[in-house]
Each structure stands twice: as C-alpha cells, then as structure tokens.
Tab-separated table of C-alpha atoms in Angstrom:
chain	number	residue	atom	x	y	z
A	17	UNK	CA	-15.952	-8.636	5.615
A	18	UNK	CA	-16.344	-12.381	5.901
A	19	UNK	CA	-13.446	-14.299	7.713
A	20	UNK	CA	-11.175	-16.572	5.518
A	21	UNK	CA	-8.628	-18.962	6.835
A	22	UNK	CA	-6.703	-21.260	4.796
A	23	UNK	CA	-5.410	-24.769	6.249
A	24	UNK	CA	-2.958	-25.974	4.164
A	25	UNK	CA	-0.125	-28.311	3.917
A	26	UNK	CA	2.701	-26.150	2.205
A	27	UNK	CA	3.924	-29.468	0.166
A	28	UNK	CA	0.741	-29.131	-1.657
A	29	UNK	CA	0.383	-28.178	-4.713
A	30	UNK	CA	-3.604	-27.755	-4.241
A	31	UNK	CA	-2.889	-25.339	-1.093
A	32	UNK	CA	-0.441	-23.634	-3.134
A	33	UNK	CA	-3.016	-22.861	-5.810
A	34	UNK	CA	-5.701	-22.254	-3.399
A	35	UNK	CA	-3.447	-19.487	-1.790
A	36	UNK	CA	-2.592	-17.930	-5.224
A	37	UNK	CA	-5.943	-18.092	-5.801
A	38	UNK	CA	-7.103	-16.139	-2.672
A	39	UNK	CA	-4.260	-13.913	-2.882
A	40	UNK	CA	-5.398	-12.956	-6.289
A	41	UNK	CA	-9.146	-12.515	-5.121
A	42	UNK	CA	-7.422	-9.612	-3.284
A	43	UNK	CA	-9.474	-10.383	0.100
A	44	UNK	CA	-7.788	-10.678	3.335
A	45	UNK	CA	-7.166	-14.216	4.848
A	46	UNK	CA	-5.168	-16.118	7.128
A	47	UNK	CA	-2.644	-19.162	6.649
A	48	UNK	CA	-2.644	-22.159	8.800
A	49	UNK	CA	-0.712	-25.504	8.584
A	50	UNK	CA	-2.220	-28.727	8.145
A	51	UNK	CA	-0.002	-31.973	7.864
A	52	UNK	CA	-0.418	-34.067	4.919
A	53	UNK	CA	2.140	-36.822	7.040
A	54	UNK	CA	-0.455	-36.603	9.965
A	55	UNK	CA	-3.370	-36.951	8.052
A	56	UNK	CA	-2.155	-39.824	6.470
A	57	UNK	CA	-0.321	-41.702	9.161
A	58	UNK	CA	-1.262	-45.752	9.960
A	59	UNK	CA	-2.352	-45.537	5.868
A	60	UNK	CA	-0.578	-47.328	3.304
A	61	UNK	CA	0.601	-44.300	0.777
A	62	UNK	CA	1.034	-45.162	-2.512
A	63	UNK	CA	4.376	-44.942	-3.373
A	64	UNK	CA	4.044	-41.828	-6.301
A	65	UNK	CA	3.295	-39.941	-2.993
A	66	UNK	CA	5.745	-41.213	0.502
A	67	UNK	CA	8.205	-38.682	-0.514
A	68	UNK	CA	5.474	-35.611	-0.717
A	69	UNK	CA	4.405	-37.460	3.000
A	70	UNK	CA	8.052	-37.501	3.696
A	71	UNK	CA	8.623	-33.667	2.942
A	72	UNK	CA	5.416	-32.762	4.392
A	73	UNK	CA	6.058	-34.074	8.242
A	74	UNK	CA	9.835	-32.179	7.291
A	75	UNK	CA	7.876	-29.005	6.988
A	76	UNK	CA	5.578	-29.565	9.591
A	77	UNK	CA	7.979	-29.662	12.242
A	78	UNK	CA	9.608	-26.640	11.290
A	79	UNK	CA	6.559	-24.540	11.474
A	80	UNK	CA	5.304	-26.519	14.557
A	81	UNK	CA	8.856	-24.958	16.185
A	82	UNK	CA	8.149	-21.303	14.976
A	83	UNK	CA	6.020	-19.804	18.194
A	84	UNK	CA	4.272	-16.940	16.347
A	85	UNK	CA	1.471	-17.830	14.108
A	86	UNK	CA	2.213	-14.876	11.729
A	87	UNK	CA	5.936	-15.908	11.825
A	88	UNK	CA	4.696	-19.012	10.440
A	89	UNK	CA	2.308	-18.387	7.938
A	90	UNK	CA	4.851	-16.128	6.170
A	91	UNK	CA	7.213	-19.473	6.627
A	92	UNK	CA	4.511	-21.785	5.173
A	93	UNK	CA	4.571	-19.206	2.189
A	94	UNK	CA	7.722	-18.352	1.795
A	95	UNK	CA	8.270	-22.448	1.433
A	96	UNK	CA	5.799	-23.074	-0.865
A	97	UNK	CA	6.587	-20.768	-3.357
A	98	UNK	CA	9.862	-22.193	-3.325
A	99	UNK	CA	8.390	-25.500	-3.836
A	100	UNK	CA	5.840	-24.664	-6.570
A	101	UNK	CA	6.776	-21.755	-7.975
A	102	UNK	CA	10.737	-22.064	-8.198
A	103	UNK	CA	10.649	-25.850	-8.309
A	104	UNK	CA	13.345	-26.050	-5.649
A	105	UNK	CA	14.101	-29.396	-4.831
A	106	UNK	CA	12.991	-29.982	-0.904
A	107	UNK	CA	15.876	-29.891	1.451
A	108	UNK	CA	17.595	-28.148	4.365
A	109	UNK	CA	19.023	-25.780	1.787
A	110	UNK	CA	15.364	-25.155	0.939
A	111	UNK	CA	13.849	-25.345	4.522
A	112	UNK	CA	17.340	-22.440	5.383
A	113	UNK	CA	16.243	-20.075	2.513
A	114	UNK	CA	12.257	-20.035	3.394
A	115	UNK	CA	13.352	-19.480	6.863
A	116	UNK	CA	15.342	-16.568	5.979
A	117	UNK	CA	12.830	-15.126	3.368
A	118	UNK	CA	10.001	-14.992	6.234
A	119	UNK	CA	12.435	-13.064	8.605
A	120	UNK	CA	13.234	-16.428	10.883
A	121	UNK	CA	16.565	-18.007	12.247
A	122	UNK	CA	17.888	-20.580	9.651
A	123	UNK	CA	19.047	-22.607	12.339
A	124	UNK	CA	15.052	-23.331	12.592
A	125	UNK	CA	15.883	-25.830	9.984
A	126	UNK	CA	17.291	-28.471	11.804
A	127	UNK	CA	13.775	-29.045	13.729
A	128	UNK	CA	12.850	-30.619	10.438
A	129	UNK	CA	14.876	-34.246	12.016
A	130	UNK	CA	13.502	-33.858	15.345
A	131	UNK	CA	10.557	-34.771	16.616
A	132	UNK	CA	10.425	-32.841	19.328
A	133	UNK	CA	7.921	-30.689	17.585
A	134	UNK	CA	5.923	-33.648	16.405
A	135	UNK	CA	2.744	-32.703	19.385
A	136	UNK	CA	2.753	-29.454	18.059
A	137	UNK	CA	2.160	-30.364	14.313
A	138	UNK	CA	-0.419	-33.069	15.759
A	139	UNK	CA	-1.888	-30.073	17.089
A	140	UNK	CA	-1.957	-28.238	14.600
A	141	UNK	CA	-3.698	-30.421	12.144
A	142	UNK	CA	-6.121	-31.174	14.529
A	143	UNK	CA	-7.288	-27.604	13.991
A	144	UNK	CA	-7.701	-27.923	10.419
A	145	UNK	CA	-9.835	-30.967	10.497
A	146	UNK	CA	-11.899	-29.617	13.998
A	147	UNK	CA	-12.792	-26.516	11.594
A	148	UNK	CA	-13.543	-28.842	8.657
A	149	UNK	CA	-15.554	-31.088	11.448
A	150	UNK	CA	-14.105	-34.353	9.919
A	151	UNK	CA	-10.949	-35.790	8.581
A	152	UNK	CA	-10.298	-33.899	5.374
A	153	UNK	CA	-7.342	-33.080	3.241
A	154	UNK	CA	-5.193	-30.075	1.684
A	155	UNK	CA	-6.391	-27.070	1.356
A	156	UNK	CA	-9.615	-26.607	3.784
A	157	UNK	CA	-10.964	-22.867	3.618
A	158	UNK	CA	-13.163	-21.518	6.395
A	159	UNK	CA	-15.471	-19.022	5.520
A	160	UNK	CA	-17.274	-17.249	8.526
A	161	UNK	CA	-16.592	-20.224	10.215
A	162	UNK	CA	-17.669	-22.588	8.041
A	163	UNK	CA	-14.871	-24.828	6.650
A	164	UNK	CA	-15.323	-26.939	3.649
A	165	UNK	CA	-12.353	-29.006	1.945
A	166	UNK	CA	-11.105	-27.609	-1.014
A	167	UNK	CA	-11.557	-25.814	-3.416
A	168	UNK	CA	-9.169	-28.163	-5.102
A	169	UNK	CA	-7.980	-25.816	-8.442
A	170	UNK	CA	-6.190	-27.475	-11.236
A	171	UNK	CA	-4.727	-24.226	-12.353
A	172	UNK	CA	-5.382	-20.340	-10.876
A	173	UNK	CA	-8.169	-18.704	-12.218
A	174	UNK	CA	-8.054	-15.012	-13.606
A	175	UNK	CA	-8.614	-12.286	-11.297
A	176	UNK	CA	-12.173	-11.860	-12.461
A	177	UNK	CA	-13.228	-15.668	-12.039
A	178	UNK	CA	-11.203	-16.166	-8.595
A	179	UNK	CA	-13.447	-13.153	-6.888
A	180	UNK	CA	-16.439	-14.894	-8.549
A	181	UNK	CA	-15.356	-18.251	-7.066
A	182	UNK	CA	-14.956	-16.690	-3.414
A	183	UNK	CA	-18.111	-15.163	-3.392
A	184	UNK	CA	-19.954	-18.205	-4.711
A	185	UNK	CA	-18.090	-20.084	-1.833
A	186	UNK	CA	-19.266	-16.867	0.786
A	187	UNK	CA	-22.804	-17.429	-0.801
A	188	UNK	CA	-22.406	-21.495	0.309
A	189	UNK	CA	-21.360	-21.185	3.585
A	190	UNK	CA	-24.421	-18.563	4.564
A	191	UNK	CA	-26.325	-21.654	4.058
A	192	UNK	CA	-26.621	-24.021	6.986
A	193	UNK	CA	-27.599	-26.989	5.035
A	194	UNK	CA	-25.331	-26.577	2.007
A	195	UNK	CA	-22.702	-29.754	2.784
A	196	UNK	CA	-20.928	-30.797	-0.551
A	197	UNK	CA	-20.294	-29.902	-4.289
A	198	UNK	CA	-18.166	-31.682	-6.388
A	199	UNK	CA	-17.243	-33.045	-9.853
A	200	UNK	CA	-14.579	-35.090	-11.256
A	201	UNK	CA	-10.838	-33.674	-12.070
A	202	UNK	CA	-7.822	-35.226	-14.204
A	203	UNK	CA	-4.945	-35.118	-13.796
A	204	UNK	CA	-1.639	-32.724	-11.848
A	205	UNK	CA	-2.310	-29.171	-11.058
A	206	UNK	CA	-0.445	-26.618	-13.527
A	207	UNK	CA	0.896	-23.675	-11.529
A	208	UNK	CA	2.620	-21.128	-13.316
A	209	UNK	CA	6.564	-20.402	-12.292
A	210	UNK	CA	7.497	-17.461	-10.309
C-alpha cells in the first residue's frame, strides 16, 4: 500500500475537502499541519482572507503545543469539522470543544494567544513545504513520497470517483518526471454539513 500524508491547514476549506475526500477513498493516511499564517507571513493578504490568516496561526499554535503527532491529527480533525462541517464560528469555545473531542486537555486552548509555540508551528510548516520541495499552499498530499499541492476539490466526489482520483494521483507520482496538472476553478468550495 502506497503511503499518503496529508499537510493541511485545518482553517481550510480545501484541506477539509481533501480529507473528506481521502477519508471517503477508504485508504489509510496520515494528517499533518501546515500554517496558512506562516505561509503567508511578510505578504500583504487581501482583506476577504486576514481573519482565515488570523484563525489559522490561532490553530497552529494549539497543535504546535500538543506533543503527540496522533494527538494532533485527531485535534486538526476534530477542529475542522467543527469549522466546515458545523459552521462553528472560530473561538476559544471552538478551539475547548475540538480539544475535548480528540481526547486533549481544554486548557490546551489558551496556547492559541501565546507564542510560545510559534517555532514549533514554523516547524511544522516547514515540513509540509520540504515534502512539497517548494513553497506551496493548503492541502499538499504525499504519495510514496512524492508531494504535490493539491488536489484542490470544489466539492467531495462520490465514493466511486474519489478512489479513481487517488489512484490517478498514485499513477502520477510513480512517474519521476510528471511535475504539474492543472485547470482553472470558480468560485468557494461547497462542503456538505455534518
């Protein structure tokens, strides 16, 4: 079985829909963080997106606190799904009730105004974009260690079309030369409530 490892920023609505997406395609992968504030720090962000920036380096430092990776990753889900799904309205309420749904100390929460954890999250993100092998944004999937950015979904495919889009991806990265694919999208993501 190929490896899969998802970097994503849980703020992002493209992550989110890349996990659903992978979770659906009923193969085993791994969450990771990546930092949508790090990625786009010294940049001017438009404003439509400072608060998403905002709530992103929030998150970031509470998953940069929690020590164990698996710990984390069910954090980073637990938040987004909140987020997406329940269109909770980000928070420390928010941040205390993904804590407690992944099995972690609320009082996690109040890393989210520190930055003590701010190296950590650098860290982090570093990963994502030293797998991707430049800067890139949310979601980047590795596939047998090859990482490509994206896929970038505007809405979660059926069962049936997700597997098909994972092993099309599995067929890309066997090929050494294969380097980019895209065409254009418009407009938000639609993810359906949970």
């Amino acid at each position: 079985m190929t490896g899969v490892v998802l970097y994503g920023d849980p703020v992002c609505p493209f992550a989110w829909l890349a996990y659903r997406w992978l979770d659906g395609a009923e193969t085993d992968f791994s969450v990771r963080p990546m930092s949508l504030a790090v990625l786009n720090e010294g940049n001017t962000v438009p404003e439509s997106h400072r608060q998403r920036v905002e709530d992103s380096r929030h998150a970031g430092r509470v998953l940069a606190a929690i020590e164990d990776p698996a710990a984390a990753a069910r954090f980073q889900v637990a938040l987004a799904r909140r987020i997406h799904e329940q269109r909770q309205p980000f928070g420390s309420a928010l941040l205390r009730a993904a804590l407690r749904d992944a099995g972690l100390p609320e009082h996690l929460a109040s890393q989210a105004d520190s930055a003590d954890a701010d190296p950590a999250m650098h860290r982090a993100h570093q990963a994502s974009q030293d797998a991707l092998g430049e800067t890139g944004g949310s979601p980047i999937t590795e596939i047998d260690g090859q990482a490509f950015f994206g896929p970038v979904l505007t809405e979660l495919p059926a069962p049936a079309d997700g597997r098909a889009l994972l092993d099309a991806l599995r067929a890309a990265a066997a090929v050494p030369a294969f380097a980019e694919l895209r065409r254009p999208r418009a407009g938000a993501p639609t993810i359906p409530e949970g």
